[in-house]
Coordinates of C-alpha atoms in Angstrom, one line a residue:
M48 CA -38.3 -169.8 18.5
I49 CA -34.9 -168.2 17.6
R50 CA -34.9 -164.4 17.6
V51 CA -33.0 -162.0 15.7
E52 CA -32.4 -158.9 16.8
P53 CA -29.6 -157.5 15.3
G54 CA -27.8 -154.5 17.4
P55 CA -27.4 -150.9 16.0
E56 CA -23.6 -152.6 13.7
D57 CA -24.8 -155.3 12.3
Y58 CA -27.5 -154.2 10.3
T59 CA -26.4 -154.1 6.4
F60 CA -26.9 -152.0 3.9
T61 CA -26.0 -154.7 1.1
V62 CA -27.6 -157.7 -0.5
G63 CA -24.5 -160.2 -0.5
G64 CA -21.1 -160.2 0.4
R65 CA -21.6 -161.1 4.0
P66 CA -21.2 -164.0 6.3
A67 CA -24.5 -165.2 7.9
Y68 CA -25.4 -163.6 11.1
V69 CA -27.5 -166.6 12.3
T70 CA -28.5 -170.5 11.0
V71 CA -32.0 -171.6 11.5
P72 CA -33.3 -174.9 10.0
L73 CA -36.1 -175.1 7.6
G74 CA -39.4 -175.1 8.4
E75 CA -39.2 -174.0 12.2
E76 CA -40.7 -170.6 12.7
F77 CA -38.0 -167.8 13.6
E78 CA -38.7 -164.6 14.9
V79 CA -36.9 -160.7 13.1
F80 CA -36.6 -156.9 14.7
T81 CA -36.6 -154.8 11.9
E82 CA -35.8 -151.0 11.8
D83 CA -37.1 -148.8 9.4
C84 CA -35.9 -147.5 7.3
F85 CA -34.2 -144.0 8.4
S86 CA -32.4 -146.8 11.1
G87 CA -35.0 -145.3 13.6
R88 CA -33.0 -142.4 13.5
I89 CA -36.2 -139.7 11.9
T90 CA -38.6 -139.1 15.1
A91 CA -39.9 -135.9 14.5
V92 CA -41.3 -133.3 11.5
T93 CA -37.9 -130.8 12.2
D94 CA -35.2 -133.6 11.7
R95 CA -33.3 -133.9 8.1
P96 CA -33.6 -137.6 6.3
R97 CA -30.7 -136.6 4.2
E98 CA -28.3 -135.2 7.4
A99 CA -29.7 -138.0 9.6
A100 CA -29.6 -141.2 7.2
P101 CA -27.8 -139.9 4.3
F102 CA -27.9 -142.2 1.5
P103 CA -25.8 -145.0 1.0
R104 CA -26.8 -146.1 4.6
V105 CA -30.6 -146.4 4.0
N106 CA -32.9 -148.9 4.6
P107 CA -30.8 -151.4 6.5
L108 CA -31.3 -154.9 6.3
T109 CA -31.5 -157.7 9.1
G110 CA -29.3 -160.3 8.0
P111 CA -28.3 -162.9 6.8
V112 CA -30.0 -165.6 7.7
E113 CA -28.3 -168.8 6.2
L114 CA -31.5 -171.8 6.1
A115 CA -30.2 -174.8 6.9
G116 CA -29.7 -177.3 3.9
V117 CA -30.5 -175.1 1.2
R118 CA -28.2 -175.3 -2.1
A119 CA -27.4 -173.2 -4.7
G120 CA -30.1 -173.5 -7.2
D121 CA -33.3 -174.5 -5.1
V122 CA -35.9 -172.9 -5.2
V123 CA -36.8 -171.4 -1.1
A124 CA -40.2 -170.4 0.2
V125 CA -40.3 -167.5 2.5
H126 CA -43.7 -167.5 4.7
L127 CA -44.5 -165.0 6.9
A128 CA -46.0 -165.8 8.8
A129 CA -46.8 -162.5 11.1
V130 CA -46.1 -158.5 10.0
E131 CA -46.5 -156.9 13.2
P132 CA -45.7 -152.8 14.6
A133 CA -42.2 -152.8 16.4
R134 CA -43.7 -149.1 17.4
T135 CA -46.8 -147.0 17.3
W136 CA -45.7 -144.3 15.1
G137 CA -44.2 -144.6 11.2
V138 CA -42.3 -141.8 9.4
S139 CA -42.6 -141.4 5.9
T140 CA -40.4 -138.0 3.8
L141 CA -39.9 -136.3 0.4
S142 CA -36.7 -135.4 -0.3
P143 CA -35.1 -132.9 -3.3
G144 CA -35.0 -135.4 -6.5
F145 CA -36.9 -138.8 -5.8
G146 CA -40.0 -139.6 -6.1
A147 CA -42.0 -140.3 -9.0
L148 CA -43.0 -136.6 -9.9
S149 CA -38.7 -135.1 -9.4
G150 CA -36.4 -134.9 -12.1
T151 CA -33.6 -137.4 -11.8
R152 CA -30.1 -137.8 -14.1
G153 CA -31.6 -140.0 -16.0
S154 CA -34.7 -137.9 -16.6
P155 CA -33.6 -134.2 -15.9
N156 CA -36.1 -131.5 -16.2
L157 CA -35.5 -127.5 -15.7
Q158 CA -38.2 -127.5 -12.4
P159 CA -37.1 -126.6 -8.8
E160 CA -36.3 -129.1 -7.0
T161 CA -39.3 -130.4 -4.0
G162 CA -37.7 -130.0 -0.9
E163 CA -37.4 -132.1 2.6
R164 CA -40.0 -132.5 4.4
V165 CA -41.3 -135.0 7.1
W166 CA -44.5 -136.6 8.4
I167 CA -45.1 -139.1 11.6
W168 CA -47.6 -141.7 11.0
R169 CA -49.5 -142.7 14.1
T170 CA -50.9 -146.2 14.5
D171 CA -54.1 -147.2 15.4
P172 CA -54.3 -150.8 14.8
E173 CA -58.0 -150.7 16.5
S174 CA -58.9 -149.1 13.8
G175 CA -56.6 -150.4 11.1
T176 CA -55.3 -147.1 10.2
V177 CA -52.6 -145.1 10.3
A178 CA -53.0 -141.3 10.8
T179 CA -51.0 -138.0 10.5
T180 CA -51.7 -134.1 10.6
T181 CA -50.9 -131.3 7.8
E182 CA -49.4 -128.4 8.9
D183 CA -52.7 -126.3 9.7
G184 CA -53.6 -129.2 12.0
R185 CA -55.7 -131.3 9.4
R186 CA -55.7 -134.9 9.7
L187 CA -54.8 -137.3 6.6
Q188 CA -55.9 -141.3 7.6
V189 CA -55.0 -144.2 5.3
P190 CA -55.6 -147.8 6.6
L191 CA -53.0 -149.9 8.0
R192 CA -51.4 -152.1 5.9
P193 CA -48.1 -154.0 7.4
F194 CA -45.3 -155.5 5.3
H195 CA -41.8 -155.8 3.7
G196 CA -40.1 -153.2 1.3
T197 CA -37.3 -155.8 0.9
V198 CA -36.8 -159.7 1.3
A199 CA -33.6 -160.9 -0.6
V200 CA -31.3 -163.8 -1.2
A201 CA -27.7 -163.4 -2.2
P202 CA -27.6 -162.4 -5.4
A203 CA -26.3 -165.1 -7.9
H204 CA -22.2 -164.5 -8.6
G205 CA -21.2 -163.6 -5.9
E206 CA -22.3 -159.4 -6.8
V207 CA -23.0 -157.3 -4.1
R208 CA -26.1 -155.2 -4.2
T209 CA -27.3 -152.2 -2.4
S210 CA -31.0 -152.4 -0.4
T211 CA -32.3 -150.3 -2.1
V212 CA -32.7 -152.3 -5.7
P213 CA -35.0 -155.0 -6.6
D214 CA -33.8 -157.9 -9.3
A215 CA -34.1 -161.6 -9.5
Y216 CA -33.2 -162.4 -6.1
G217 CA -35.9 -160.2 -4.7
G218 CA -34.2 -157.0 -2.7
N219 CA -36.4 -153.9 -2.5
L220 CA -39.6 -155.1 -4.0
D221 CA -42.0 -152.8 -2.5
I222 CA -45.0 -154.6 -2.7
P223 CA -47.5 -154.8 -0.7
A224 CA -48.7 -158.5 -0.9
V225 CA -45.1 -159.2 1.1
A226 CA -47.5 -159.6 4.4
A227 CA -48.7 -161.8 6.8
G228 CA -50.0 -164.8 5.3
A229 CA -48.0 -164.9 2.0
T230 CA -45.0 -166.9 0.7
L231 CA -42.6 -165.3 -1.2
Y232 CA -40.9 -167.5 -3.3
L233 CA -36.5 -166.6 -4.6
K234 CA -33.9 -168.5 -6.4
A235 CA -31.3 -169.4 -3.9
N236 CA -27.8 -168.6 -5.4
T237 CA -26.0 -169.8 -2.7
D238 CA -25.9 -172.6 -0.1
G239 CA -28.2 -171.5 2.5
A240 CA -30.1 -168.4 0.4
L241 CA -28.6 -166.0 2.8
L242 CA -31.9 -164.5 3.9
S243 CA -32.0 -160.5 4.9
I244 CA -35.1 -158.6 5.6
G245 CA -35.8 -155.2 6.3
D246 CA -37.5 -152.3 5.1
G247 CA -41.4 -152.6 7.5
H248 CA -44.2 -150.4 6.3
Y249 CA -47.0 -149.5 8.8
A250 CA -48.1 -148.2 5.0
Q251 CA -48.3 -148.0 1.0
G252 CA -50.0 -147.0 -2.1
D253 CA -49.1 -148.7 -5.4
G254 CA -46.3 -146.8 -7.0
E255 CA -44.5 -145.6 -3.7
F256 CA -44.7 -142.3 -5.7
A257 CA -43.2 -139.8 -3.2
G258 CA -40.4 -142.3 -2.3
T259 CA -41.2 -143.5 1.0
A260 CA -44.1 -145.7 2.2
V261 CA -45.3 -145.2 5.8
E262 CA -41.3 -146.1 7.2
G263 CA -41.7 -148.4 10.0
A264 CA -39.5 -151.3 12.7
M265 CA -41.1 -154.5 12.8
R266 CA -41.2 -158.1 13.9
T267 CA -42.3 -160.2 11.4
R268 CA -42.6 -163.8 12.5
L269 CA -41.4 -166.4 9.9
R270 CA -40.8 -169.8 8.8
A271 CA -38.9 -170.7 5.7
G272 CA -39.5 -173.9 3.7
V273 CA -37.9 -175.5 -0.1
L274 CA -37.9 -176.2 -3.7
D275 CA -35.0 -179.1 -4.8
A276 CA -33.5 -177.7 -8.1
A277 CA -34.2 -180.4 -9.9
H278 CA -38.0 -180.6 -8.6
P279 CA -40.1 -179.9 -11.8
D280 CA -42.1 -177.0 -9.8
A281 CA -38.8 -175.6 -9.6
A282 CA -37.8 -176.0 -13.6
G283 CA -37.5 -172.8 -15.1
F284 CA -37.8 -170.6 -12.1
D285 CA -35.8 -167.4 -12.6
W286 CA -37.8 -164.5 -10.7
P287 CA -39.9 -164.1 -7.1
R288 CA -42.9 -165.3 -6.9
L289 CA -45.8 -164.8 -4.0
E290 CA -48.5 -167.3 -3.0
T291 CA -51.4 -166.1 -1.3
D292 CA -54.7 -168.3 0.4
D293 CA -57.0 -166.8 -2.9
E294 CA -53.9 -165.6 -5.3
I295 CA -50.9 -166.1 -7.6
I296 CA -48.8 -163.2 -8.4
A297 CA -45.3 -163.4 -10.1
V298 CA -43.2 -160.4 -10.1
G299 CA -41.3 -158.5 -12.3
C300 CA -38.8 -156.1 -12.1
G301 CA -36.5 -153.7 -14.4
R302 CA -36.8 -150.1 -16.3
P303 CA -39.0 -149.0 -18.2
L304 CA -42.2 -149.7 -16.4
E305 CA -43.0 -152.0 -19.6
E306 CA -39.9 -154.1 -19.3
A307 CA -40.9 -155.1 -15.8
V308 CA -45.0 -155.7 -17.1
R309 CA -42.3 -157.7 -19.7
V310 CA -40.6 -159.8 -17.6
A311 CA -44.0 -160.6 -14.7
L312 CA -45.9 -161.5 -17.3
H313 CA -43.6 -164.1 -19.2
T314 CA -43.5 -165.7 -15.5
L315 CA -47.3 -166.4 -14.4
V316 CA -47.6 -167.4 -18.0
L317 CA -45.3 -170.0 -17.8
W318 CA -46.5 -170.4 -14.2
V319 CA -49.9 -171.2 -15.2
A320 CA -49.0 -173.4 -18.5
S321 CA -47.1 -175.3 -16.1
A322 CA -48.8 -176.0 -12.7
C323 CA -52.6 -176.5 -15.1
G324 CA -51.0 -178.6 -18.2
L325 CA -52.1 -175.6 -20.3
P326 CA -50.4 -175.4 -23.4
R327 CA -48.6 -171.5 -23.7
D328 CA -51.1 -170.0 -25.6
D329 CA -54.1 -171.3 -23.5
A330 CA -52.5 -170.2 -20.4
Y331 CA -51.6 -167.0 -22.0
Q332 CA -55.2 -166.4 -22.8
L333 CA -56.1 -166.8 -20.0
V334 CA -53.9 -164.8 -18.2
S335 CA -54.3 -161.8 -20.4
Q336 CA -58.1 -162.3 -19.5
G337 CA -58.2 -162.5 -15.8
C338 CA -55.0 -161.0 -14.6
V339 CA -55.3 -158.0 -12.1
T340 CA -51.8 -155.6 -12.8
R341 CA -50.3 -153.7 -9.7
L342 CA -48.0 -151.2 -9.0
G343 CA -44.9 -152.0 -6.6
N344 CA -42.7 -149.1 -6.7
L345 CA -42.3 -146.2 -9.8
V346 CA -38.9 -144.4 -7.8
N347 CA -36.2 -147.3 -8.0
P348 CA -32.9 -147.8 -10.0
S349 CA -35.5 -150.8 -11.5
Y350 CA -39.3 -150.3 -11.5
T351 CA -41.2 -153.4 -9.7
V352 CA -44.7 -155.0 -10.9
T353 CA -46.8 -157.8 -9.9
L354 CA -49.4 -159.8 -12.1
A355 CA -52.1 -162.2 -10.1
L356 CA -54.5 -164.2 -10.9
S357 CA -56.9 -165.9 -8.7
K358 CA -56.2 -169.4 -8.2
A359 CA -60.6 -170.1 -8.6
L360 CA -59.5 -169.7 -12.5
L361 CA -56.8 -171.8 -12.3
P362 CA -58.4 -175.1 -14.0
G363 CA -58.1 -178.2 -12.2
A364 CA -57.2 -176.6 -8.8
P365 CA -53.5 -177.3 -9.1
R366 CA -51.1 -178.5 -6.5
L367 CA -49.3 -175.2 -6.3
M368 CA -45.4 -175.3 -5.7
S369 CA -45.6 -178.7 -4.5
G370 CA -47.7 -177.6 -2.1
L371 CA -45.4 -175.4 0.4
H372 CA -47.2 -171.7 1.0
D373 CA -50.2 -174.6 2.8
R374 CA -47.7 -177.0 4.8
L375 CA -45.5 -173.3 5.5
R376 CA -49.5 -171.8 6.7
H377 CA -50.7 -174.3 8.8
P378 CA -47.6 -176.2 10.0
E379 CA -49.7 -178.7 12.3
E380 CA -51.6 -179.8 9.7
D381 CA -48.4 -180.9 7.8
R382 CA -46.7 -182.7 10.9

């Protein structure tokens, strides 16, 4: 198995603009180590995040990983076979001018800024929780839900974007569904796709309202597949999609939030119409009556949202994305 474990100087804080760090064949499982969004520099409640990891040196990414055989215009399927915390602790913070209840340059107010504060959360895999302690000694506990906040391919037109931004190429989506067992579909904008991954989260509520999740280093095993750009299932593909064993999920990015919802809704309606052979109006009706809408983040330069539809609601049991999810999920059955 190919293992990708960068040294301290090998991480990138942008998506695009860098040559491949390593090349991986399609279908072959590989493992990556990713640092937390503070590069592992926050280890105690007395640390100062903005001094230890000042912007833009936040959200380090592992990669880019060249996916051999992928061509610009293809749809890449990135399957997360395992997403496992690499440490027994994670970190979350509050920072001035950041978070859903803080004023920003684009949405200012006259309230005092939020202070800077750190929480250290301890994982307990046996109980499936992460827990921290308040200043007066009380215990706070939430479910342990490891996932990656950032998975991206190189942006279109040679752009270089900061690792904090979500967009059509993926990026800092902060979507808890990007977890073990899920397949993320992204449109390759360059040969080899140039996949980057990072921003491991041990837990996060919908919206990431405080500005950070429980951020943690991660060890992740992945497999990648591809749909040729000329394949019918790749037609009209513009925005990220997710598939799990039970759901299909469309991702929307934008600001204000209404625009992100429209992007995800449009994507899901067209996906259902194409996969099930339904007229668009009927697909729109099915999605409208059966979907589940979830917030990804409400704090980044663009907001993210997902619209999910249970596979059980899809008429005709369609073979989605040419069965890529199933083949990557169960490679032993594809031999």
